Amino acid sequence: MAFGLTLSELVRLVDGAIVRSGSGCALTGVASLDAAASRDISFLGNEKYRNQFLTSKAGAVIVAHGETGGPEATGLVAVDNPSLAFSAVVRHFAAAAGLLTPGVHPQAVVDPTALVDRKTVRIHAGAVIMAGARIGDGSEIGPNAVIGEEVVIGRHCRIMANVTIRERCLLGDRVILQPGCVIGADGYGYAFHEGRHVKIDQVGTVEIGDDVEIGANTTIDRARFGKTVIGEGTKIDNLVQIAHNVVIGKHCLIVALTGISGSAQLGDYVTVAGQVGIVGHVTIGDKATLTGRTGVTANLAGDETYAGKPAQPLREDLKLQAHVRRLPKLIERVKALEIALRQPP
Amino acid sequence: MAFGLTLSELVRLVDGAIVRSGSGCALTGVASLDAAASRDISFLGNEKYRNQFLTSKAGAVIVAHGETGGPEATGLVAVDNPSLAFSAVVRHFAAAAGLLTPGVHPQAVVDPTALVDRKTVRIHAGAVIMAGARIGDGSEIGPNAVIGEEVVIGRHCRIMANVTIRERCLLGDRVILQPGCVIGADGYGYAFHEGRHVKIDQVGTVEIGDDVEIGANTTIDRARFGKTVIGEGTKIDNLVQIAHNVVIGKHCLIVALTGISGSAQLGDYVTVAGQVGIVGHVTIGDKATLTGRTGVTANLAGDETYAGKPAQPLREDLKLQAHVRRLPKLIERVKALEIALRQPP
Amino acid sequence: MAFGLTLSELVRLVDGAIVRSGSGCALTGVASLDAAASRDISFLGNEKYRNQFLTSKAGAVIVAHGETGGPEATGLVAVDNPSLAFSAVVRHFAAAAGLLTPGVHPQAVVDPTALVDRKTVRIHAGAVIMAGARIGDGSEIGPNAVIGEEVVIGRHCRIMANVTIRERCLLGDRVILQPGCVIGADGYGYAFHEGRHVKIDQVGTVEIGDDVEIGANTTIDRARFGKTVIGEGTKIDNLVQIAHNVVIGKHCLIVALTGISGSAQLGDYVTVAGQVGIVGHVTIGDKATLTGRTGVTANLAGDETYAGKPAQPLREDLKLQAHVRRLPKLIERVKALEIALRQPP
């Protein structure tokens, strides 16, 4: 109950406006519209859930300005962005769980030459911090994570369980690495010589900006030389492959199972949906959006939405797909013409 | 030779019928039809291998009822399902290797508040069991696996090397997690606010039913709130991405490199082939089959086989593909019509 | 400066010819054409970078025979293969960093029955070497890697952090496994029996030839019985799925996010680009090339380049794609014919 909120406290927390007071129960948790009970806070962020909203048993629902519907017993709080406001509520309830307890577990392995302030950093059991690595204040290294030689990690980062960061890679502040992701594996580069693929040494690094998050089991390869770059604020989903020398701008979104080949460059605010493939050495402009499974084989201008393989503006791709779907009708029309022509005049 | 079988013992083991006795050698191992020698048991489960069967040197072959061919020296045992029967034989030979030896390795790290019965559970070197976790009787935790705070693992589970299960996730009984898979990473959720993607806390969990198996390096994200659900008996291949709040029914099959986006719902007995992509918030009915690389962008009814992007019934997709392949011919027909029309009457 | 090179030493190192002497500075590092300064060596391996070459500040650039351009102050060294030559230079500068320091970390866990020569092998902190495993001379096992029971690893292998190799798998000499990859997980095999998918035991192994490299978080499943084979010299990128009983020939290249289904067979020198899918039980001939996202559903002959789904020779696929893109024009032509025919004669 320590975290319990009244409806007025909820309004202050999300900087919203009361639309309806509802039953006035203390609010002690969060839940989805269909699962919520009288002490739960929920939200309506997508019209798909309107039916659930109309019959919800939630104590309070966060809605967009203008919304006045739903059950009488349910309090309504209006905000600009219900999804964002709800996340503030979730943070409120999750606050206690998120507090970092500093300390180095006795079964962690920290090289004596690593720079770690044991008063502000938390290192879990089984983590291995190698020679010359530096961990910024307030950062957390998860169980069995491996931090390579001379890696530099900024402040307030969360490196989760079983992550691998190879030698000399650099992370900014507040970077989150989900479990199992691999930063700085060798780029995929070989020279063909006398019938064999000879490995080209990959002596560059990876540089990750502030506020980047990288998903579980995603892989980001080190540069051949120079660096692979993930710009500030970019968020990468699970199982994404980023090849050597790729440069990704600021505040991009890259969804699961996408592959970006060597030396490709993405601008800022680029959105890449799932299972997209991007060939090497191309440039994609700021604020471009690639819809699911787009295949990029050439440079793309920014401020445009793309689809298909090879990628073209979404509206062109939709037209072409419509033409293809109408092929059976076209064949009928040609058949009719053939019959007409063969008929005696 | 301790595990050696006579042909009669083999018949009893697989509940089959002798079709032909063959040479009568003791049977001491298993092998494929082309590699098998006189003391090996093999099976014919797919007509593709009939040629190998006809020249096999196996001591005995398990076949479907009605089969009478193959070399005279090869014993034949008929069953309903040769593949299933063969797996029983494999289990027989593998039995000794599969026995669990309970115990906690001295270099495992088990939090004092974790509930682990050291007499029935096996925990390997380097495994980290965090505060409040519970491991059911007869379960095995592999080397360097990480079991998060308050995770609950049922009985007779096999959690393999380098697996990560994050806090509060729940596993049923007899669950198998192949190496490197990640259960309960944060869902991919952000709200766009003043030019930045702000992380939406993901405070839900993952719930995995009895008899589920999950492949190597597959990732299953925790719910935003509530839970991501993998139903009883479902089997997931390697490198699959299951996003937050997805609900997968019972006894589904999901093949490698498939991505299922947030809040999608799959019914029971759904089969999803490799590299399929499913957008968020859609529903797929019971017993639906999605062929390889299907792209699902809308709800799909059950009891139907789908293909293409956007997904449509397989027979429609095949027709459309045939039309496309015949486009060159259609163009010829149009050209002929044009020539005919331009001819003077 | 210990590693510094004169231009003549560089020429000897790469077995090249001096085209132009340049400024004669000592060469102490490597860099890309646009980032290089007067003491850096760079190379021109792709015409895309010609503009960078023309304005480069590099002390020396390695070029193909015949090249004579670029700034006067930049030395030029001509070779057959600039990319390969440059990698020799990189190796020269990286040599010190690459020296193996033998020894077993006190916090590694090596089973007493494992065969490891502590004078020649390096085993990092947190690595777990299980019963009966054998590690060849000069090999390195990374932090928190897990080497299963009776695994055999050849000489001069590099097994990186958080890799898992399950029981009884075999690796040749000079094999490189990038972080997080999983060798020998169970194949994805079930028999449907009374409404449930019953696991088929996977009792085979994985056999990996000499000079193979396998990417980060890639998964290679063990055979049902017999073995999954990766041939000598083959290089596999990150996040690739190789299913049970697949046989891959020698000197193949397999790029990220590709999935190869059970029992498929690839010849030698096969190139598979990114996001390709290959169904089970098919054969692909020597020197076949599959372009990005090809979908293979039937056997393919060697010495040919393929594209599309289903796969067909690239030139056929390109023609078909061109026809599809010209569909709007075809529809116009049919419309014109219809108008012409309906006109009174």
mmCIF file of C-alpha atoms in Angstrom, chain B residues 70-303:
data_model
loop_
_atom_site.group_PDB
_atom_site.id
_atom_site.type_symbol
_atom_site.label_atom_id
_atom_site.label_comp_id
_atom_site.label_asym_id
_atom_site.label_seq_id
_atom_site.Cartn_x
_atom_site.Cartn_y
_atom_site.Cartn_z
ATOM 1 C CA GLY B 70 14.827 -54.273 -49.020
ATOM 2 C CA PRO B 71 17.773 -56.695 -48.786
ATOM 3 C CA GLU B 72 17.127 -60.242 -47.543
ATOM 4 C CA ALA B 73 19.805 -59.945 -44.828
ATOM 5 C CA THR B 74 18.030 -56.950 -43.303
ATOM 6 C CA GLY B 75 15.390 -57.658 -40.665
ATOM 7 C CA LEU B 76 12.121 -55.702 -41.056
ATOM 8 C CA VAL B 77 9.904 -54.573 -38.177
ATOM 9 C CA ALA B 78 6.593 -52.910 -39.087
ATOM 10 C CA VAL B 79 4.964 -50.185 -36.965
ATOM 11 C CA ASP B 80 2.403 -47.364 -37.386
ATOM 12 C CA ASN B 81 4.960 -44.570 -37.202
ATOM 13 C CA PRO B 82 8.559 -45.609 -38.031
ATOM 14 C CA SER B 83 10.021 -42.244 -37.027
ATOM 15 C CA LEU B 84 8.421 -42.354 -33.581
ATOM 16 C CA ALA B 85 9.374 -46.003 -33.087
ATOM 17 C CA PHE B 86 12.973 -45.280 -34.043
ATOM 18 C CA SER B 87 13.134 -42.519 -31.454
ATOM 19 C CA ALA B 88 12.175 -45.068 -28.799
ATOM 20 C CA VAL B 89 15.129 -47.176 -29.947
ATOM 21 C CA VAL B 90 17.418 -44.171 -29.779
ATOM 22 C CA ARG B 91 16.163 -43.477 -26.263
ATOM 23 C CA HIS B 92 16.942 -47.048 -25.303
ATOM 24 C CA PHE B 93 20.553 -46.699 -26.436
ATOM 25 C CA ALA B 94 20.890 -43.202 -24.983
ATOM 26 C CA ALA B 95 19.334 -44.088 -21.625
ATOM 27 C CA ALA B 96 22.518 -44.320 -19.587
ATOM 28 C CA ALA B 97 23.785 -40.972 -20.888
ATOM 29 C CA GLY B 98 20.527 -39.235 -19.941
ATOM 30 C CA LEU B 99 20.474 -40.091 -16.229
ATOM 31 C CA LEU B 100 20.523 -37.031 -13.987
ATOM 32 C CA THR B 101 23.154 -37.011 -11.231
ATOM 33 C CA PRO B 102 21.889 -34.616 -8.563
ATOM 34 C CA GLY B 103 24.163 -32.135 -6.861
ATOM 35 C CA VAL B 104 25.264 -28.504 -6.806
ATOM 36 C CA HIS B 105 28.711 -27.807 -8.264
ATOM 37 C CA PRO B 106 30.954 -25.988 -5.775
ATOM 38 C CA GLN B 107 31.537 -23.252 -8.344
ATOM 39 C CA ALA B 108 27.815 -22.646 -8.931
ATOM 40 C CA VAL B 109 26.419 -19.556 -7.175
ATOM 41 C CA VAL B 110 23.129 -20.228 -5.398
ATOM 42 C CA ASP B 111 21.625 -17.364 -3.401
ATOM 43 C CA PRO B 112 20.808 -18.465 0.142
ATOM 44 C CA THR B 113 17.163 -17.418 -0.346
ATOM 45 C CA ALA B 114 16.734 -19.605 -3.463
ATOM 46 C CA LEU B 115 14.677 -22.779 -2.984
ATOM 47 C CA VAL B 116 16.681 -25.703 -4.349
ATOM 48 C CA ASP B 117 16.537 -29.291 -3.088
ATOM 49 C CA ARG B 118 20.163 -30.358 -3.416
ATOM 50 C CA LYS B 119 19.184 -34.027 -3.272
ATOM 51 C CA THR B 120 17.143 -33.987 -6.482
ATOM 52 C CA VAL B 121 18.378 -31.026 -8.526
ATOM 53 C CA ARG B 122 21.597 -30.684 -10.546
ATOM 54 C CA ILE B 123 23.249 -27.284 -10.840
ATOM 55 C CA HIS B 124 26.380 -27.076 -12.969
ATOM 56 C CA ALA B 125 29.531 -24.994 -12.580
ATOM 57 C CA GLY B 126 29.175 -21.279 -13.121
ATOM 58 C CA ALA B 127 25.361 -21.281 -12.960
ATOM 59 C CA VAL B 128 23.951 -18.313 -11.009
ATOM 60 C CA ILE B 129 20.670 -18.796 -9.127
ATOM 61 C CA MET B 130 19.504 -15.440 -7.793
ATOM 62 C CA ALA B 131 17.475 -14.419 -4.740
ATOM 63 C CA GLY B 132 14.113 -16.063 -4.260
ATOM 64 C CA ALA B 133 14.330 -18.360 -7.300
ATOM 65 C CA ARG B 134 12.744 -21.806 -7.007
ATOM 66 C CA ILE B 135 13.940 -24.881 -8.909
ATOM 67 C CA GLY B 136 11.593 -27.899 -9.038
ATOM 68 C CA ASP B 137 12.654 -31.455 -8.207
ATOM 69 C CA GLY B 138 14.655 -33.285 -10.831
ATOM 70 C CA SER B 139 15.524 -30.182 -12.814
ATOM 71 C CA GLU B 140 18.980 -29.426 -14.215
ATOM 72 C CA ILE B 141 20.569 -25.988 -14.583
ATOM 73 C CA GLY B 142 23.418 -25.915 -17.121
ATOM 74 C CA PRO B 143 26.868 -24.357 -16.826
ATOM 75 C CA ASN B 144 26.903 -20.533 -16.746
ATOM 76 C CA ALA B 145 23.099 -20.304 -16.976
ATOM 77 C CA VAL B 146 21.546 -17.370 -15.094
ATOM 78 C CA ILE B 147 18.253 -17.786 -13.227
ATOM 79 C CA GLY B 148 16.914 -14.378 -12.158
ATOM 80 C CA GLU B 149 15.259 -13.236 -8.929
ATOM 81 C CA GLU B 150 12.028 -15.033 -8.025
ATOM 82 C CA VAL B 151 12.028 -17.153 -11.181
ATOM 83 C CA VAL B 152 9.990 -20.339 -10.706
ATOM 84 C CA ILE B 153 11.103 -23.454 -12.609
ATOM 85 C CA GLY B 154 8.963 -26.593 -12.489
ATOM 86 C CA ARG B 155 10.034 -30.211 -12.143
ATOM 87 C CA HIS B 156 12.253 -32.218 -14.493
ATOM 88 C CA CYS B 157 13.215 -29.173 -16.559
ATOM 89 C CA ARG B 158 16.498 -28.967 -18.504
ATOM 90 C CA ILE B 159 17.919 -25.449 -18.603
ATOM 91 C CA MET B 160 21.072 -25.653 -20.714
ATOM 92 C CA ALA B 161 24.359 -23.757 -20.751
ATOM 93 C CA ASN B 162 24.435 -19.959 -21.004
ATOM 94 C CA VAL B 163 20.630 -19.592 -20.862
ATOM 95 C CA THR B 164 19.281 -16.396 -19.231
ATOM 96 C CA ILE B 165 15.914 -16.301 -17.470
ATOM 97 C CA ARG B 166 15.197 -12.846 -16.112
ATOM 98 C CA GLU B 167 13.338 -12.024 -12.894
ATOM 99 C CA ARG B 168 9.903 -13.419 -12.003
ATOM 100 C CA CYS B 169 9.370 -15.583 -15.111
ATOM 101 C CA LEU B 170 7.509 -18.875 -14.625
ATOM 102 C CA LEU B 171 8.269 -22.256 -16.220
ATOM 103 C CA GLY B 172 6.075 -25.360 -16.002
ATOM 104 C CA ASP B 173 7.295 -28.955 -15.747
ATOM 105 C CA ARG B 174 9.554 -30.757 -18.232
ATOM 106 C CA VAL B 175 10.482 -27.526 -20.017
ATOM 107 C CA ILE B 176 13.670 -27.700 -22.134
ATOM 108 C CA LEU B 177 15.619 -24.525 -22.860
ATOM 109 C CA GLN B 178 18.447 -24.997 -25.379
ATOM 110 C CA PRO B 179 21.724 -23.071 -24.856
ATOM 111 C CA GLY B 180 21.795 -19.309 -25.114
ATOM 112 C CA CYS B 181 18.066 -18.641 -25.197
ATOM 113 C CA VAL B 182 16.834 -15.572 -23.320
ATOM 114 C CA ILE B 183 13.531 -15.563 -21.445
ATOM 115 C CA GLY B 184 12.101 -12.313 -20.101
ATOM 116 C CA ALA B 185 14.205 -9.590 -21.715
ATOM 117 C CA ASP B 186 12.431 -6.230 -21.803
ATOM 118 C CA GLY B 187 9.828 -5.833 -24.530
ATOM 119 C CA TYR B 188 10.641 -3.334 -27.277
ATOM 120 C CA GLY B 189 8.462 -0.415 -26.253
ATOM 121 C CA TYR B 190 9.113 3.332 -26.412
ATOM 122 C CA ALA B 191 7.034 6.484 -26.436
ATOM 123 C CA PHE B 192 8.207 9.312 -28.676
ATOM 124 C CA HIS B 193 8.524 12.472 -26.611
ATOM 125 C CA GLU B 194 10.288 15.724 -27.474
ATOM 126 C CA GLY B 195 12.456 14.157 -30.168
ATOM 127 C CA ARG B 196 13.543 11.126 -28.157
ATOM 128 C CA HIS B 197 12.325 7.548 -27.727
ATOM 129 C CA VAL B 198 11.551 7.192 -24.024
ATOM 130 C CA LYS B 199 11.678 3.649 -22.643
ATOM 131 C CA ILE B 200 8.336 2.253 -21.476
ATOM 132 C CA ASP B 201 9.010 0.082 -18.450
ATOM 133 C CA GLN B 202 8.286 -3.569 -19.066
ATOM 134 C CA VAL B 203 7.098 -4.875 -15.710
ATOM 135 C CA GLY B 204 5.266 -8.035 -16.795
ATOM 136 C CA THR B 205 6.662 -11.553 -17.034
ATOM 137 C CA VAL B 206 6.840 -14.639 -19.260
ATOM 138 C CA GLU B 207 4.842 -17.775 -18.464
ATOM 139 C CA ILE B 208 5.890 -21.033 -20.130
ATOM 140 C CA GLY B 209 3.634 -24.098 -19.966
ATOM 141 C CA ASP B 210 4.492 -27.754 -19.335
ATOM 142 C CA ASP B 211 6.460 -29.694 -21.972
ATOM 143 C CA VAL B 212 7.530 -26.601 -23.893
ATOM 144 C CA GLU B 213 10.901 -26.669 -25.669
ATOM 145 C CA ILE B 214 12.681 -23.497 -26.753
ATOM 146 C CA GLY B 215 15.617 -23.420 -29.180
ATOM 147 C CA ALA B 216 19.144 -22.097 -28.960
ATOM 148 C CA ASN B 217 19.504 -18.289 -28.860
ATOM 149 C CA THR B 218 15.738 -17.773 -29.193
ATOM 150 C CA THR B 219 14.396 -14.696 -27.353
ATOM 151 C CA ILE B 220 11.048 -14.349 -25.577
ATOM 152 C CA ASP B 221 10.342 -10.898 -24.184
ATOM 153 C CA ARG B 222 8.507 -10.171 -20.945
ATOM 154 C CA ALA B 223 5.134 -8.397 -21.140
ATOM 155 C CA ARG B 224 4.799 -4.661 -20.746
ATOM 156 C CA PHE B 225 2.512 -5.661 -17.918
ATOM 157 C CA GLY B 226 0.616 -8.910 -17.510
ATOM 158 C CA LYS B 227 2.424 -11.779 -19.214
ATOM 159 C CA THR B 228 3.792 -13.208 -22.448
ATOM 160 C CA VAL B 229 2.459 -16.784 -22.688
ATOM 161 C CA ILE B 230 3.856 -19.918 -24.360
ATOM 162 C CA GLY B 231 1.196 -22.636 -24.140
ATOM 163 C CA GLU B 232 1.719 -26.217 -23.000
ATOM 164 C CA GLY B 233 3.482 -28.545 -25.414
ATOM 165 C CA THR B 234 4.555 -25.821 -27.859
ATOM 166 C CA LYS B 235 7.981 -26.295 -29.486
ATOM 167 C CA ILE B 236 10.024 -23.316 -30.668
ATOM 168 C CA ASP B 237 13.113 -23.636 -32.872
ATOM 169 C CA ASN B 238 16.385 -21.635 -32.732
ATOM 170 C CA LEU B 239 16.704 -17.863 -33.309
ATOM 171 C CA VAL B 240 12.991 -17.081 -33.019
ATOM 172 C CA GLN B 241 11.828 -13.704 -31.685
ATOM 173 C CA ILE B 242 8.659 -13.593 -29.562
ATOM 174 C CA ALA B 243 7.773 -10.037 -28.559
ATOM 175 C CA HIS B 244 6.073 -8.703 -25.429
ATOM 176 C CA ASN B 245 2.526 -9.752 -24.583
ATOM 177 C CA VAL B 246 2.372 -12.387 -27.325
ATOM 178 C CA VAL B 247 0.103 -15.299 -26.418
ATOM 179 C CA ILE B 248 0.888 -18.619 -28.099
ATOM 180 C CA GLY B 249 -1.540 -21.508 -27.637
ATOM 181 C CA LYS B 250 -0.895 -25.164 -26.900
ATOM 182 C CA HIS B 251 1.040 -27.617 -29.073
ATOM 183 C CA CYS B 252 2.198 -25.079 -31.652
ATOM 184 C CA LEU B 253 5.357 -25.436 -33.774
ATOM 185 C CA ILE B 254 7.401 -22.323 -34.566
ATOM 186 C CA VAL B 255 10.405 -22.707 -36.825
ATOM 187 C CA ALA B 256 13.693 -20.794 -36.928
ATOM 188 C CA LEU B 257 14.152 -17.092 -37.705
ATOM 189 C CA THR B 258 10.438 -16.315 -37.312
ATOM 190 C CA GLY B 259 9.440 -13.050 -35.636
ATOM 191 C CA ILE B 260 6.121 -12.561 -33.806
ATOM 192 C CA SER B 261 5.353 -8.936 -32.903
ATOM 193 C CA GLY B 262 3.830 -7.567 -29.741
ATOM 194 C CA SER B 263 0.413 -8.764 -28.501
ATOM 195 C CA ALA B 264 -0.162 -11.175 -31.401
ATOM 196 C CA GLN B 265 -2.241 -14.201 -30.384
ATOM 197 C CA LEU B 266 -1.849 -17.701 -31.822
ATOM 198 C CA GLY B 267 -4.411 -20.436 -31.157
ATOM 199 C CA ASP B 268 -3.645 -24.105 -30.461
ATOM 200 C CA TYR B 269 -1.887 -26.435 -32.906
ATOM 201 C CA VAL B 270 -0.695 -23.556 -35.073
ATOM 202 C CA THR B 271 2.305 -24.393 -37.286
ATOM 203 C CA VAL B 272 4.622 -21.550 -38.262
ATOM 204 C CA ALA B 273 7.414 -22.397 -40.729
ATOM 205 C CA GLY B 274 10.775 -20.615 -40.969
ATOM 206 C CA GLN B 275 11.346 -16.864 -41.467
ATOM 207 C CA VAL B 276 7.662 -16.000 -41.034
ATOM 208 C CA GLY B 277 6.850 -12.465 -39.851
ATOM 209 C CA ILE B 278 3.686 -11.659 -37.883
ATOM 210 C CA VAL B 279 2.728 -8.046 -37.116
ATOM 211 C CA GLY B 280 1.480 -6.970 -33.723
ATOM 212 C CA HIS B 281 -2.057 -7.288 -32.315
ATOM 213 C CA VAL B 282 -3.344 -9.928 -34.797
ATOM 214 C CA THR B 283 -5.086 -13.210 -34.032
ATOM 215 C CA ILE B 284 -4.354 -16.527 -35.765
ATOM 216 C CA GLY B 285 -6.908 -19.326 -35.398
ATOM 217 C CA ASP B 286 -6.399 -22.902 -34.166
ATOM 218 C CA LYS B 287 -4.647 -25.317 -36.531
ATOM 219 C CA ALA B 288 -3.631 -22.607 -38.987
ATOM 220 C CA THR B 289 -0.432 -23.381 -40.917
ATOM 221 C CA LEU B 290 1.860 -20.600 -42.116
ATOM 222 C CA THR B 291 4.290 -21.765 -44.810
ATOM 223 C CA GLY B 292 7.868 -20.482 -44.973
ATOM 224 C CA ARG B 293 8.311 -16.694 -45.017
ATOM 225 C CA THR B 294 4.585 -15.898 -44.871
ATOM 226 C CA GLY B 295 4.010 -12.246 -43.900
ATOM 227 C CA VAL B 296 0.973 -11.887 -41.640
ATOM 228 C CA THR B 297 -0.558 -8.400 -41.504
ATOM 229 C CA ALA B 298 -4.160 -9.150 -40.448
ATOM 230 C CA ASN B 299 -6.176 -11.717 -38.495
ATOM 231 C CA LEU B 300 -6.220 -15.220 -40.001
ATOM 232 C CA ALA B 301 -8.874 -17.910 -39.534
ATOM 233 C CA GLY B 302 -7.846 -21.348 -38.313
ATOM 234 C CA ASP B 303 -7.858 -24.704 -40.164
#
